[in-house]
Amino acid sequence: MARMKFICDAERCIECNGCVTACKNEHDVPWGVNRRRVVTLNDGIVGAERSISVACMHCSDAPCKAVCPVNCFYTTDDGVVLHDKDLCIGCGYCFYACPFGAPQFPQAGAFGLRGKMDKCTFCAGGPEKDASKTEVEKYGRNRLAEGKLPACAEMCSTKALLAGDGDVLSDIYRERVMRRGRGGDLWGHATAYGVKSVPATQPAPVQQKS
Amino acid sequence: MKIAQFLLAGACAALIVGCGEKPQVALNKPGQSAAKADDKPFGPGTAYADRATWERTLRARADNQNEYKRVN
């Protein structure tokens, strides 16, 4: 049985935001809601800047699912964490529980009134009839039912963002790291996120004369 | 003396008050999802006859993300 996962290769991501655009376009996500976004670390520091594309990571033991007061979350047989918008009360607990900031809330009215939670569905729709108008309107397109992978990963120009069965992704990433030829440092922080020792490019702080 | 008895009774009442607390969520069972049942992407009425066919399609698609396997 498949275990659907995302992986973002920080060595390849060029912060083009193609995945964000693909997701928004594919699911007609409303303004203000970002199911996926690109986060840049060490922005502006030469040699240390790394970007990763972040969305719902479809956790095996999802904290959002654990804290939901109405139990609207469920995990499919393929490990995709989805939710039922008919049950969601928009309380925001899942947002606080999620370490990735994946749950999004559209503004539903005046004074910052929150609507029902919206998040990445791994392009697997939701608990409605597959490819029905209701499913598309509530959750977006169901590409998995069409035998396709999430639009963000398929759109990625550098193939930094990969999606699919965890076993396949491991094989792809393993081959990629082997070909990079890092010698004994095949695995670990340095390979995934770059070397830690970074030349200081920022000016030294000026000492004030007393 | 009466004040001490009164305080003791109050403390005892405060200690056991939590025992009478009832679950405030009526429909939920912890650990079980209340969401509607979701369709399977395979089976009758879909493009894929069974799970194996559907998984094979997705696996091939995922494998295509490996550009080292392309002819170039």
PDB file of C-alpha atoms in Angstrom:
ATOM      1  CA  MET A   1       0.000   0.000   0.000  1.00  0.00           C
ATOM      2  CA  ALA A   2       1.341   3.387  -0.950  1.00  0.00           C
ATOM      3  CA  ARG A   3       2.327   6.002   1.592  1.00  0.00           C
ATOM      4  CA  MET A   4       2.044   9.356  -0.136  1.00  0.00           C
ATOM      5  CA  LYS A   5       4.673  11.925   0.781  1.00  0.00           C
ATOM      6  CA  PHE A   6       6.245  15.174  -0.357  1.00  0.00           C
ATOM      7  CA  ILE A   7       9.953  15.900  -0.269  1.00  0.00           C
ATOM      8  CA  CYS A   8      11.612  19.180  -1.184  1.00  0.00           C
ATOM      9  CA  ASP A   9      15.270  19.138  -2.171  1.00  0.00           C
ATOM     10  CA  ALA A  10      16.737  22.352  -0.780  1.00  0.00           C
ATOM     11  CA  GLU A  11      19.760  21.972  -3.086  1.00  0.00           C
ATOM     12  CA  ARG A  12      17.492  22.357  -6.103  1.00  0.00           C
ATOM     13  CA  CYS A  13      14.715  24.759  -5.123  1.00  0.00           C
ATOM     14  CA  ILE A  14      15.231  28.103  -6.854  1.00  0.00           C
ATOM     15  CA  GLU A  15      12.328  29.889  -5.140  1.00  0.00           C
ATOM     16  CA  CYS A  16      10.434  30.318  -8.398  1.00  0.00           C
ATOM     17  CA  ASN A  17       7.077  29.797  -6.674  1.00  0.00           C
ATOM     18  CA  GLY A  18       5.912  27.659  -9.589  1.00  0.00           C
ATOM     19  CA  CYS A  19       4.478  25.129  -7.107  1.00  0.00           C
ATOM     20  CA  VAL A  20       2.488  27.849  -5.344  1.00  0.00           C
ATOM     21  CA  THR A  21       1.096  29.096  -8.628  1.00  0.00           C
ATOM     22  CA  ALA A  22       0.312  25.589  -9.864  1.00  0.00           C
ATOM     23  CA  CYS A  23      -1.599  24.803  -6.682  1.00  0.00           C
ATOM     24  CA  LYS A  24      -3.561  28.027  -6.732  1.00  0.00           C
ATOM     25  CA  ASN A  25      -4.463  27.577 -10.365  1.00  0.00           C
ATOM     26  CA  GLU A  26      -5.322  23.893 -10.127  1.00  0.00           C
ATOM     27  CA  HIS A  27      -7.709  24.248  -7.213  1.00  0.00           C
ATOM     28  CA  ASP A  28      -8.924  27.792  -7.720  1.00  0.00           C
ATOM     29  CA  VAL A  29      -7.783  28.639  -4.207  1.00  0.00           C
ATOM     30  CA  PRO A  30      -9.243  31.949  -3.007  1.00  0.00           C
ATOM     31  CA  TRP A  31      -7.189  35.061  -2.412  1.00  0.00           C
ATOM     32  CA  GLY A  32      -5.536  35.030   1.006  1.00  0.00           C
ATOM     33  CA  VAL A  33      -5.341  31.238   1.237  1.00  0.00           C
ATOM     34  CA  ASN A  34      -2.038  29.556   0.409  1.00  0.00           C
ATOM     35  CA  ARG A  35      -2.068  25.808   0.506  1.00  0.00           C
ATOM     36  CA  ARG A  36       1.611  25.840  -0.420  1.00  0.00           C
ATOM     37  CA  ARG A  37       4.332  28.440  -0.021  1.00  0.00           C
ATOM     38  CA  VAL A  38       8.069  28.722  -0.462  1.00  0.00           C
ATOM     39  CA  VAL A  39      10.144  29.503   2.623  1.00  0.00           C
ATOM     40  CA  THR A  40      13.663  30.890   2.220  1.00  0.00           C
ATOM     41  CA  LEU A  41      16.239  30.459   4.935  1.00  0.00           C
ATOM     42  CA  ASN A  42      19.302  32.694   5.302  1.00  0.00           C
ATOM     43  CA  ASP A  43      17.813  35.052   2.772  1.00  0.00           C
ATOM     44  CA  GLY A  44      20.450  37.227   1.151  1.00  0.00           C
ATOM     45  CA  ILE A  45      23.459  35.472   2.693  1.00  0.00           C
ATOM     46  CA  VAL A  46      25.662  34.355  -0.171  1.00  0.00           C
ATOM     47  CA  GLY A  47      26.242  30.621  -0.218  1.00  0.00           C
ATOM     48  CA  ALA A  48      23.844  29.923   2.628  1.00  0.00           C
ATOM     49  CA  GLU A  49      20.502  30.779   1.082  1.00  0.00           C
ATOM     50  CA  ARG A  50      18.197  27.777   0.819  1.00  0.00           C
ATOM     51  CA  SER A  51      14.540  27.580  -0.149  1.00  0.00           C
ATOM     52  CA  ILE A  52      12.013  24.874   0.534  1.00  0.00           C
ATOM     53  CA  SER A  53       8.450  24.485  -0.582  1.00  0.00           C
ATOM     54  CA  VAL A  54       6.141  23.836   2.364  1.00  0.00           C
ATOM     55  CA  ALA A  55       2.566  22.602   2.577  1.00  0.00           C
ATOM     56  CA  CYS A  56       0.716  19.965   4.543  1.00  0.00           C
ATOM     57  CA  MET A  57       3.203  17.120   5.052  1.00  0.00           C
ATOM     58  CA  HIS A  58       0.427  14.555   5.528  1.00  0.00           C
ATOM     59  CA  CYS A  59       1.913  13.412   8.832  1.00  0.00           C
ATOM     60  CA  SER A  60       1.606   9.762   9.773  1.00  0.00           C
ATOM     61  CA  ASP A  61       0.520  10.827  13.255  1.00  0.00           C
ATOM     62  CA  ALA A  62      -1.072  14.144  12.398  1.00  0.00           C
ATOM     63  CA  PRO A  63      -1.296  16.639  15.289  1.00  0.00           C
ATOM     64  CA  CYS A  64      -4.128  18.508  13.549  1.00  0.00           C
ATOM     65  CA  LYS A  65      -6.153  15.321  13.629  1.00  0.00           C
ATOM     66  CA  ALA A  66      -5.390  14.847  17.312  1.00  0.00           C
ATOM     67  CA  VAL A  67      -6.606  18.273  18.398  1.00  0.00           C
ATOM     68  CA  CYS A  68      -9.672  18.664  16.178  1.00  0.00           C
ATOM     69  CA  PRO A  69     -12.678  19.035  18.513  1.00  0.00           C
ATOM     70  CA  VAL A  70     -15.117  17.758  15.892  1.00  0.00           C
ATOM     71  CA  ASN A  71     -12.917  14.948  14.512  1.00  0.00           C
ATOM     72  CA  CYS A  72     -13.294  16.133  10.952  1.00  0.00           C
ATOM     73  CA  PHE A  73      -9.892  14.772   9.843  1.00  0.00           C
ATOM     74  CA  TYR A  74      -9.258  11.362   8.383  1.00  0.00           C
ATOM     75  CA  THR A  75      -6.308   9.579   6.810  1.00  0.00           C
ATOM     76  CA  THR A  76      -6.844   7.697   3.571  1.00  0.00           C
ATOM     77  CA  ASP A  77      -5.432   4.226   2.972  1.00  0.00           C
ATOM     78  CA  ASP A  78      -2.595   5.920   1.113  1.00  0.00           C
ATOM     79  CA  GLY A  79      -1.576   8.141   4.007  1.00  0.00           C
ATOM     80  CA  VAL A  80      -3.166  11.370   2.778  1.00  0.00           C
ATOM     81  CA  VAL A  81      -4.596  13.506   5.597  1.00  0.00           C
ATOM     82  CA  LEU A  82      -7.911  15.047   4.535  1.00  0.00           C
ATOM     83  CA  HIS A  83     -10.789  16.751   6.302  1.00  0.00           C
ATOM     84  CA  ASP A  84     -14.523  17.124   6.002  1.00  0.00           C
ATOM     85  CA  LYS A  85     -15.487  20.767   5.492  1.00  0.00           C
ATOM     86  CA  ASP A  86     -19.085  20.025   6.404  1.00  0.00           C
ATOM     87  CA  LEU A  87     -17.950  19.283   9.953  1.00  0.00           C
ATOM     88  CA  CYS A  88     -15.202  21.900  10.325  1.00  0.00           C
ATOM     89  CA  ILE A  89     -16.193  24.722  12.673  1.00  0.00           C
ATOM     90  CA  GLY A  90     -13.208  26.937  11.832  1.00  0.00           C
ATOM     91  CA  CYS A  91     -11.916  26.976  15.426  1.00  0.00           C
ATOM     92  CA  GLY A  92      -8.253  27.147  14.367  1.00  0.00           C
ATOM     93  CA  TYR A  93      -6.918  24.508  16.781  1.00  0.00           C
ATOM     94  CA  CYS A  94      -5.365  22.631  13.853  1.00  0.00           C
ATOM     95  CA  PHE A  95      -3.489  25.770  12.847  1.00  0.00           C
ATOM     96  CA  TYR A  96      -1.889  26.021  16.283  1.00  0.00           C
ATOM     97  CA  ALA A  97      -1.092  22.299  16.357  1.00  0.00           C
ATOM     98  CA  CYS A  98       0.464  22.102  12.880  1.00  0.00           C
ATOM     99  CA  PRO A  99       4.267  22.588  12.904  1.00  0.00           C
ATOM    100  CA  PHE A 100       4.194  23.609   9.222  1.00  0.00           C
ATOM    101  CA  GLY A 101       1.431  26.228   9.344  1.00  0.00           C
ATOM    102  CA  ALA A 102      -0.490  24.239   6.751  1.00  0.00           C
ATOM    103  CA  PRO A 103      -4.109  24.897   7.769  1.00  0.00           C
ATOM    104  CA  GLN A 104      -5.425  28.078   6.181  1.00  0.00           C
ATOM    105  CA  PHE A 105      -8.572  30.009   6.968  1.00  0.00           C
ATOM    106  CA  PRO A 106     -10.356  32.175   4.464  1.00  0.00           C
ATOM    107  CA  GLN A 107     -11.841  35.374   5.789  1.00  0.00           C
ATOM    108  CA  ALA A 108     -15.551  34.644   5.818  1.00  0.00           C
ATOM    109  CA  GLY A 109     -16.938  37.966   6.942  1.00  0.00           C
ATOM    110  CA  ALA A 110     -16.310  41.213   8.728  1.00  0.00           C
ATOM    111  CA  PHE A 111     -14.096  41.592  11.823  1.00  0.00           C
ATOM    112  CA  GLY A 112     -11.754  38.769  10.777  1.00  0.00           C
ATOM    113  CA  LEU A 113     -14.415  36.070  11.006  1.00  0.00           C
ATOM    114  CA  ARG A 114     -12.801  32.778  10.034  1.00  0.00           C
ATOM    115  CA  GLY A 115     -14.242  30.414   7.474  1.00  0.00           C
ATOM    116  CA  LYS A 116     -13.764  26.675   7.273  1.00  0.00           C
ATOM    117  CA  MET A 117     -10.229  25.399   7.226  1.00  0.00           C
ATOM    118  CA  ASP A 118      -8.551  24.793   3.880  1.00  0.00           C
ATOM    119  CA  LYS A 119      -5.305  22.937   3.318  1.00  0.00           C
ATOM    120  CA  CYS A 120      -3.307  20.904   0.835  1.00  0.00           C
ATOM    121  CA  THR A 121      -5.210  17.752  -0.106  1.00  0.00           C
ATOM    122  CA  PHE A 122      -2.298  16.091  -1.944  1.00  0.00           C
ATOM    123  CA  CYS A 123      -4.621  16.725  -4.906  1.00  0.00           C
ATOM    124  CA  ALA A 124      -6.882  13.979  -3.552  1.00  0.00           C
ATOM    125  CA  GLY A 125     -10.069  15.991  -3.112  1.00  0.00           C
ATOM    126  CA  GLY A 126     -12.171  15.224  -0.073  1.00  0.00           C
ATOM    127  CA  PRO A 127     -15.074  13.169   1.232  1.00  0.00           C
ATOM    128  CA  GLU A 128     -17.379  13.792  -1.720  1.00  0.00           C
ATOM    129  CA  LYS A 129     -17.978  11.825  -4.890  1.00  0.00           C
ATOM    130  CA  ASP A 130     -14.732  11.816  -6.875  1.00  0.00           C
ATOM    131  CA  ALA A 131     -14.513  14.499  -9.575  1.00  0.00           C
ATOM    132  CA  SER A 132     -17.982  15.790  -8.696  1.00  0.00           C
ATOM    133  CA  LYS A 133     -18.776  19.491  -8.829  1.00  0.00           C
ATOM    134  CA  THR A 134     -19.200  19.526  -5.045  1.00  0.00           C
ATOM    135  CA  GLU A 135     -15.766  18.024  -4.491  1.00  0.00           C
ATOM    136  CA  VAL A 136     -14.104  20.489  -6.842  1.00  0.00           C
ATOM    137  CA  GLU A 137     -15.835  23.455  -5.223  1.00  0.00           C
ATOM    138  CA  LYS A 138     -15.032  22.408  -1.676  1.00  0.00           C
ATOM    139  CA  TYR A 139     -11.624  20.786  -1.965  1.00  0.00           C
ATOM    140  CA  GLY A 140     -10.306  21.338  -5.469  1.00  0.00           C
ATOM    141  CA  ARG A 141      -9.460  18.899  -8.196  1.00  0.00           C
ATOM    142  CA  ASN A 142      -8.899  15.224  -7.436  1.00  0.00           C
ATOM    143  CA  ARG A 143      -5.821  14.421  -9.505  1.00  0.00           C
ATOM    144  CA  LEU A 144      -4.985  11.267  -7.592  1.00  0.00           C
ATOM    145  CA  ALA A 145      -8.245   9.692  -8.772  1.00  0.00           C
ATOM    146  CA  GLU A 146      -7.152  10.568 -12.315  1.00  0.00           C
ATOM    147  CA  GLY A 147      -3.892   8.706 -11.812  1.00  0.00           C
ATOM    148  CA  LYS A 148      -1.867  11.913 -11.573  1.00  0.00           C
ATOM    149  CA  LEU A 149       0.406  13.317  -8.888  1.00  0.00           C
ATOM    150  CA  PRO A 150      -0.048  16.673  -7.129  1.00  0.00           C
ATOM    151  CA  ALA A 151       0.167  19.609  -9.514  1.00  0.00           C
ATOM    152  CA  CYS A 152       2.845  21.400  -7.487  1.00  0.00           C
ATOM    153  CA  ALA A 153       5.348  18.545  -7.851  1.00  0.00           C
ATOM    154  CA  GLU A 154       4.542  17.862 -11.480  1.00  0.00           C
ATOM    155  CA  MET A 155       4.962  21.565 -12.247  1.00  0.00           C
ATOM    156  CA  CYS A 156       8.305  21.936 -10.436  1.00  0.00           C
ATOM    157  CA  SER A 157      10.845  22.984 -13.067  1.00  0.00           C
ATOM    158  CA  THR A 158      13.950  21.775 -11.233  1.00  0.00           C
ATOM    159  CA  LYS A 159      12.236  18.724  -9.744  1.00  0.00           C
ATOM    160  CA  ALA A 160      13.132  19.981  -6.287  1.00  0.00           C
ATOM    161  CA  LEU A 161       9.654  19.120  -5.084  1.00  0.00           C
ATOM    162  CA  LEU A 162       8.826  15.464  -5.427  1.00  0.00           C
ATOM    163  CA  ALA A 163       5.525  13.781  -4.609  1.00  0.00           C
ATOM    164  CA  GLY A 164       4.341  10.224  -4.567  1.00  0.00           C
ATOM    165  CA  ASP A 165       4.866   6.961  -2.774  1.00  0.00           C
ATOM    166  CA  GLY A 166       7.555   7.325  -0.108  1.00  0.00           C
ATOM    167  CA  ASP A 167       9.494   4.337  -1.420  1.00  0.00           C
ATOM    168  CA  VAL A 168       9.775   5.811  -4.908  1.00  0.00           C
ATOM    169  CA  LEU A 169      10.783   9.203  -3.551  1.00  0.00           C
ATOM    170  CA  SER A 170      13.483   7.600  -1.403  1.00  0.00           C
ATOM    171  CA  ASP A 171      14.899   5.851  -4.454  1.00  0.00           C
ATOM    172  CA  ILE A 172      14.930   9.067  -6.488  1.00  0.00           C
ATOM    173  CA  TYR A 173      16.525  11.103  -3.719  1.00  0.00           C
ATOM    174  CA  ARG A 174      19.091   8.406  -2.982  1.00  0.00           C
ATOM    175  CA  GLU A 175      20.224   8.288  -6.602  1.00  0.00           C
ATOM    176  CA  ARG A 176      20.348  12.063  -6.717  1.00  0.00           C
ATOM    177  CA  VAL A 177      22.554  12.296  -3.631  1.00  0.00           C
ATOM    178  CA  MET A 178      24.828   9.536  -4.916  1.00  0.00           C
ATOM    179  CA  ARG A 179      25.372  11.393  -8.176  1.00  0.00           C
ATOM    180  CA  ARG A 180      26.155  14.618  -6.360  1.00  0.00           C
ATOM    181  CA  GLY A 181      29.225  12.813  -5.066  1.00  0.00           C
ATOM    182  CA  ARG A 182      29.660  14.111  -1.592  1.00  0.00           C
ATOM    183  CA  GLY A 183      31.970  11.285  -0.608  1.00  0.00           C
ATOM    184  CA  GLY A 184      31.432  10.165   2.950  1.00  0.00           C
ATOM    185  CA  ASP A 185      28.946  12.936   3.562  1.00  0.00           C
ATOM    186  CA  LEU A 186      26.184  11.285   1.571  1.00  0.00           C
ATOM    187  CA  TRP A 187      23.549  11.775   4.210  1.00  0.00           C
ATOM    188  CA  GLY A 188      22.952  14.351   6.848  1.00  0.00           C
ATOM    189  CA  HIS A 189      22.347  18.028   7.381  1.00  0.00           C
ATOM    190  CA  ALA A 190      25.112  19.277   5.127  1.00  0.00           C
ATOM    191  CA  THR A 191      23.868  17.331   2.126  1.00  0.00           C
ATOM    192  CA  ALA A 192      20.265  18.269   2.629  1.00  0.00           C
ATOM    193  CA  TYR A 193      20.656  21.903   3.618  1.00  0.00           C
ATOM    194  CA  GLY A 194      24.172  22.881   2.574  1.00  0.00           C
ATOM    195  CA  VAL A 195      27.358  23.266   4.537  1.00  0.00           C
ATOM    196  CA  LYS A 196      26.981  24.870   7.932  1.00  0.00           C
ATOM    197  CA  SER A 197      30.180  26.921   7.900  1.00  0.00           C
ATOM    198  CA  VAL A 198      29.278  29.995   5.928  1.00  0.00           C
ATOM    199  CA  PRO A 199      31.629  32.863   5.172  1.00  0.00           C
ATOM    200  CA  ALA A 200      30.479  35.959   6.997  1.00  0.00           C
ATOM    201  CA  THR A 201      29.223  38.490   4.487  1.00  0.00           C
ATOM    202  CA  GLN A 202      27.580  40.867   6.889  1.00  0.00           C
ATOM    203  CA  PRO A 203      29.650  43.793   8.179  1.00  0.00           C
ATOM    204  CA  ALA A 204      31.000  43.550  11.684  1.00  0.00           C
ATOM    205  CA  PRO A 205      29.069  45.637  14.242  1.00  0.00           C
ATOM    206  CA  VAL A 206      30.521  49.070  14.771  1.00  0.00           C
ATOM    207  CA  GLN A 207      31.713  49.690  18.291  1.00  0.00           C
ATOM    208  CA  GLN A 208      30.604  52.951  19.770  1.00  0.00           C
ATOM    209  CA  LYS A 209      33.183  55.131  21.425  1.00  0.00           C
ATOM    210  CA  SER A 210      32.351  56.077  24.944  1.00  0.00           C
TER     211      SER A 210
ATOM    212  CA  MET B   1     -14.674  26.002  64.739  1.00  0.00           C
ATOM    213  CA  LYS B   2     -17.643  26.443  62.476  1.00  0.00           C
ATOM    214  CA  ILE B   3     -15.560  28.373  60.009  1.00  0.00           C
ATOM    215  CA  ALA B   4     -13.045  25.521  59.868  1.00  0.00           C
ATOM    216  CA  GLN B   5     -15.828  23.000  59.268  1.00  0.00           C
ATOM    217  CA  PHE B   6     -17.255  25.229  56.572  1.00  0.00           C
ATOM    218  CA  LEU B   7     -13.877  25.570  54.853  1.00  0.00           C
ATOM    219  CA  LEU B   8     -13.264  21.807  55.102  1.00  0.00           C
ATOM    220  CA  ALA B   9     -16.654  21.072  53.515  1.00  0.00           C
ATOM    221  CA  GLY B  10     -15.912  23.569  50.786  1.00  0.00           C
ATOM    222  CA  ALA B  11     -12.510  22.035  50.095  1.00  0.00           C
ATOM    223  CA  CYS B  12     -14.011  18.538  49.913  1.00  0.00           C
ATOM    224  CA  ALA B  13     -16.663  19.752  47.498  1.00  0.00           C
ATOM    225  CA  ALA B  14     -14.005  21.402  45.335  1.00  0.00           C
ATOM    226  CA  LEU B  15     -11.985  18.197  45.283  1.00  0.00           C
ATOM    227  CA  ILE B  16     -14.789  16.001  43.976  1.00  0.00           C
ATOM    228  CA  VAL B  17     -16.378  18.492  41.610  1.00  0.00           C
ATOM    229  CA  GLY B  18     -14.201  17.294  38.732  1.00  0.00           C
ATOM    230  CA  CYS B  19     -15.553  13.762  39.083  1.00  0.00           C
ATOM    231  CA  GLY B  20     -18.953  14.857  37.892  1.00  0.00           C
ATOM    232  CA  GLU B  21     -17.679  16.429  34.689  1.00  0.00           C
ATOM    233  CA  LYS B  22     -19.285  14.956  31.613  1.00  0.00           C
ATOM    234  CA  PRO B  23     -17.818  14.918  28.082  1.00  0.00           C
ATOM    235  CA  GLN B  24     -18.818  18.127  26.390  1.00  0.00           C
ATOM    236  CA  VAL B  25     -18.600  16.789  22.829  1.00  0.00           C
ATOM    237  CA  ALA B  26     -21.618  14.644  22.246  1.00  0.00           C
ATOM    238  CA  LEU B  27     -20.991  12.955  18.915  1.00  0.00           C
ATOM    239  CA  ASN B  28     -17.290  12.282  19.002  1.00  0.00           C
ATOM    240  CA  LYS B  29     -15.400   9.205  19.923  1.00  0.00           C
ATOM    241  CA  PRO B  30     -11.713   9.876  20.520  1.00  0.00           C
ATOM    242  CA  GLY B  31      -9.511   8.517  17.782  1.00  0.00           C
ATOM    243  CA  GLN B  32     -12.356   8.044  15.345  1.00  0.00           C
ATOM    244  CA  SER B  33     -13.072  10.385  12.490  1.00  0.00           C
ATOM    245  CA  ALA B  34     -16.549  11.767  12.116  1.00  0.00           C
ATOM    246  CA  ALA B  35     -15.976  12.631   8.455  1.00  0.00           C
ATOM    247  CA  LYS B  36     -18.081  11.185   5.685  1.00  0.00           C
ATOM    248  CA  ALA B  37     -16.798   8.088   3.909  1.00  0.00           C
ATOM    249  CA  ASP B  38     -14.566   8.957   0.970  1.00  0.00           C
ATOM    250  CA  ASP B  39     -14.682   7.324  -2.462  1.00  0.00           C
ATOM    251  CA  LYS B  40     -11.877   5.055  -3.562  1.00  0.00           C
ATOM    252  CA  PRO B  41     -10.112   6.129  -6.762  1.00  0.00           C
ATOM    253  CA  PHE B  42     -10.395   2.596  -8.149  1.00  0.00           C
ATOM    254  CA  GLY B  43     -13.142   0.051  -8.592  1.00  0.00           C
ATOM    255  CA  PRO B  44     -16.380   0.023 -10.585  1.00  0.00           C
ATOM    256  CA  GLY B  45     -17.199   3.315 -12.271  1.00  0.00           C
ATOM    257  CA  THR B  46     -13.619   4.586 -12.147  1.00  0.00           C
ATOM    258  CA  ALA B  47     -10.759   4.479 -14.630  1.00  0.00           C
ATOM    259  CA  TYR B  48      -8.929   1.822 -12.616  1.00  0.00           C
ATOM    260  CA  ALA B  49     -10.214  -1.695 -12.080  1.00  0.00           C
ATOM    261  CA  ASP B  50      -8.441  -2.341  -8.814  1.00  0.00           C
ATOM    262  CA  ARG B  51      -5.976  -0.901  -6.343  1.00  0.00           C
ATOM    263  CA  ALA B  52      -2.983  -2.596  -7.959  1.00  0.00           C
ATOM    264  CA  THR B  53      -3.654  -0.952 -11.333  1.00  0.00           C
ATOM    265  CA  TRP B  54      -4.115   2.455  -9.784  1.00  0.00           C
ATOM    266  CA  GLU B  55      -0.991   2.139  -7.647  1.00  0.00           C
ATOM    267  CA  ARG B  56       1.037   0.956 -10.626  1.00  0.00           C
ATOM    268  CA  THR B  57      -0.029   4.047 -12.578  1.00  0.00           C
ATOM    269  CA  LEU B  58       0.906   6.400  -9.760  1.00  0.00           C
ATOM    270  CA  ARG B  59       4.171   4.610  -9.121  1.00  0.00           C
ATOM    271  CA  ALA B  60       5.169   4.937 -12.778  1.00  0.00           C
ATOM    272  CA  ARG B  61       4.210   8.581 -12.700  1.00  0.00           C
ATOM    273  CA  ALA B  62       6.254   9.181  -9.550  1.00  0.00           C
ATOM    274  CA  ASP B  63       9.203   7.353 -11.062  1.00  0.00           C
ATOM    275  CA  ASN B  64       9.099   9.732 -14.023  1.00  0.00           C
ATOM    276  CA  GLN B  65      10.181  12.500 -11.667  1.00  0.00           C
ATOM    277  CA  ASN B  66      13.636  10.963 -11.742  1.00  0.00           C
ATOM    278  CA  GLU B  67      15.269  12.762 -14.657  1.00  0.00           C
ATOM    279  CA  TYR B  68      18.313  10.493 -14.488  1.00  0.00           C
ATOM    280  CA  LYS B  69      16.151   7.791 -16.024  1.00  0.00           C
ATOM    281  CA  ARG B  70      15.335   9.887 -19.053  1.00  0.00           C
ATOM    282  CA  VAL B  71      17.251   9.617 -22.301  1.00  0.00           C
ATOM    283  CA  ASN B  72      19.442  12.702 -22.448  1.00  0.00           C
TER     284      ASN B  72
END
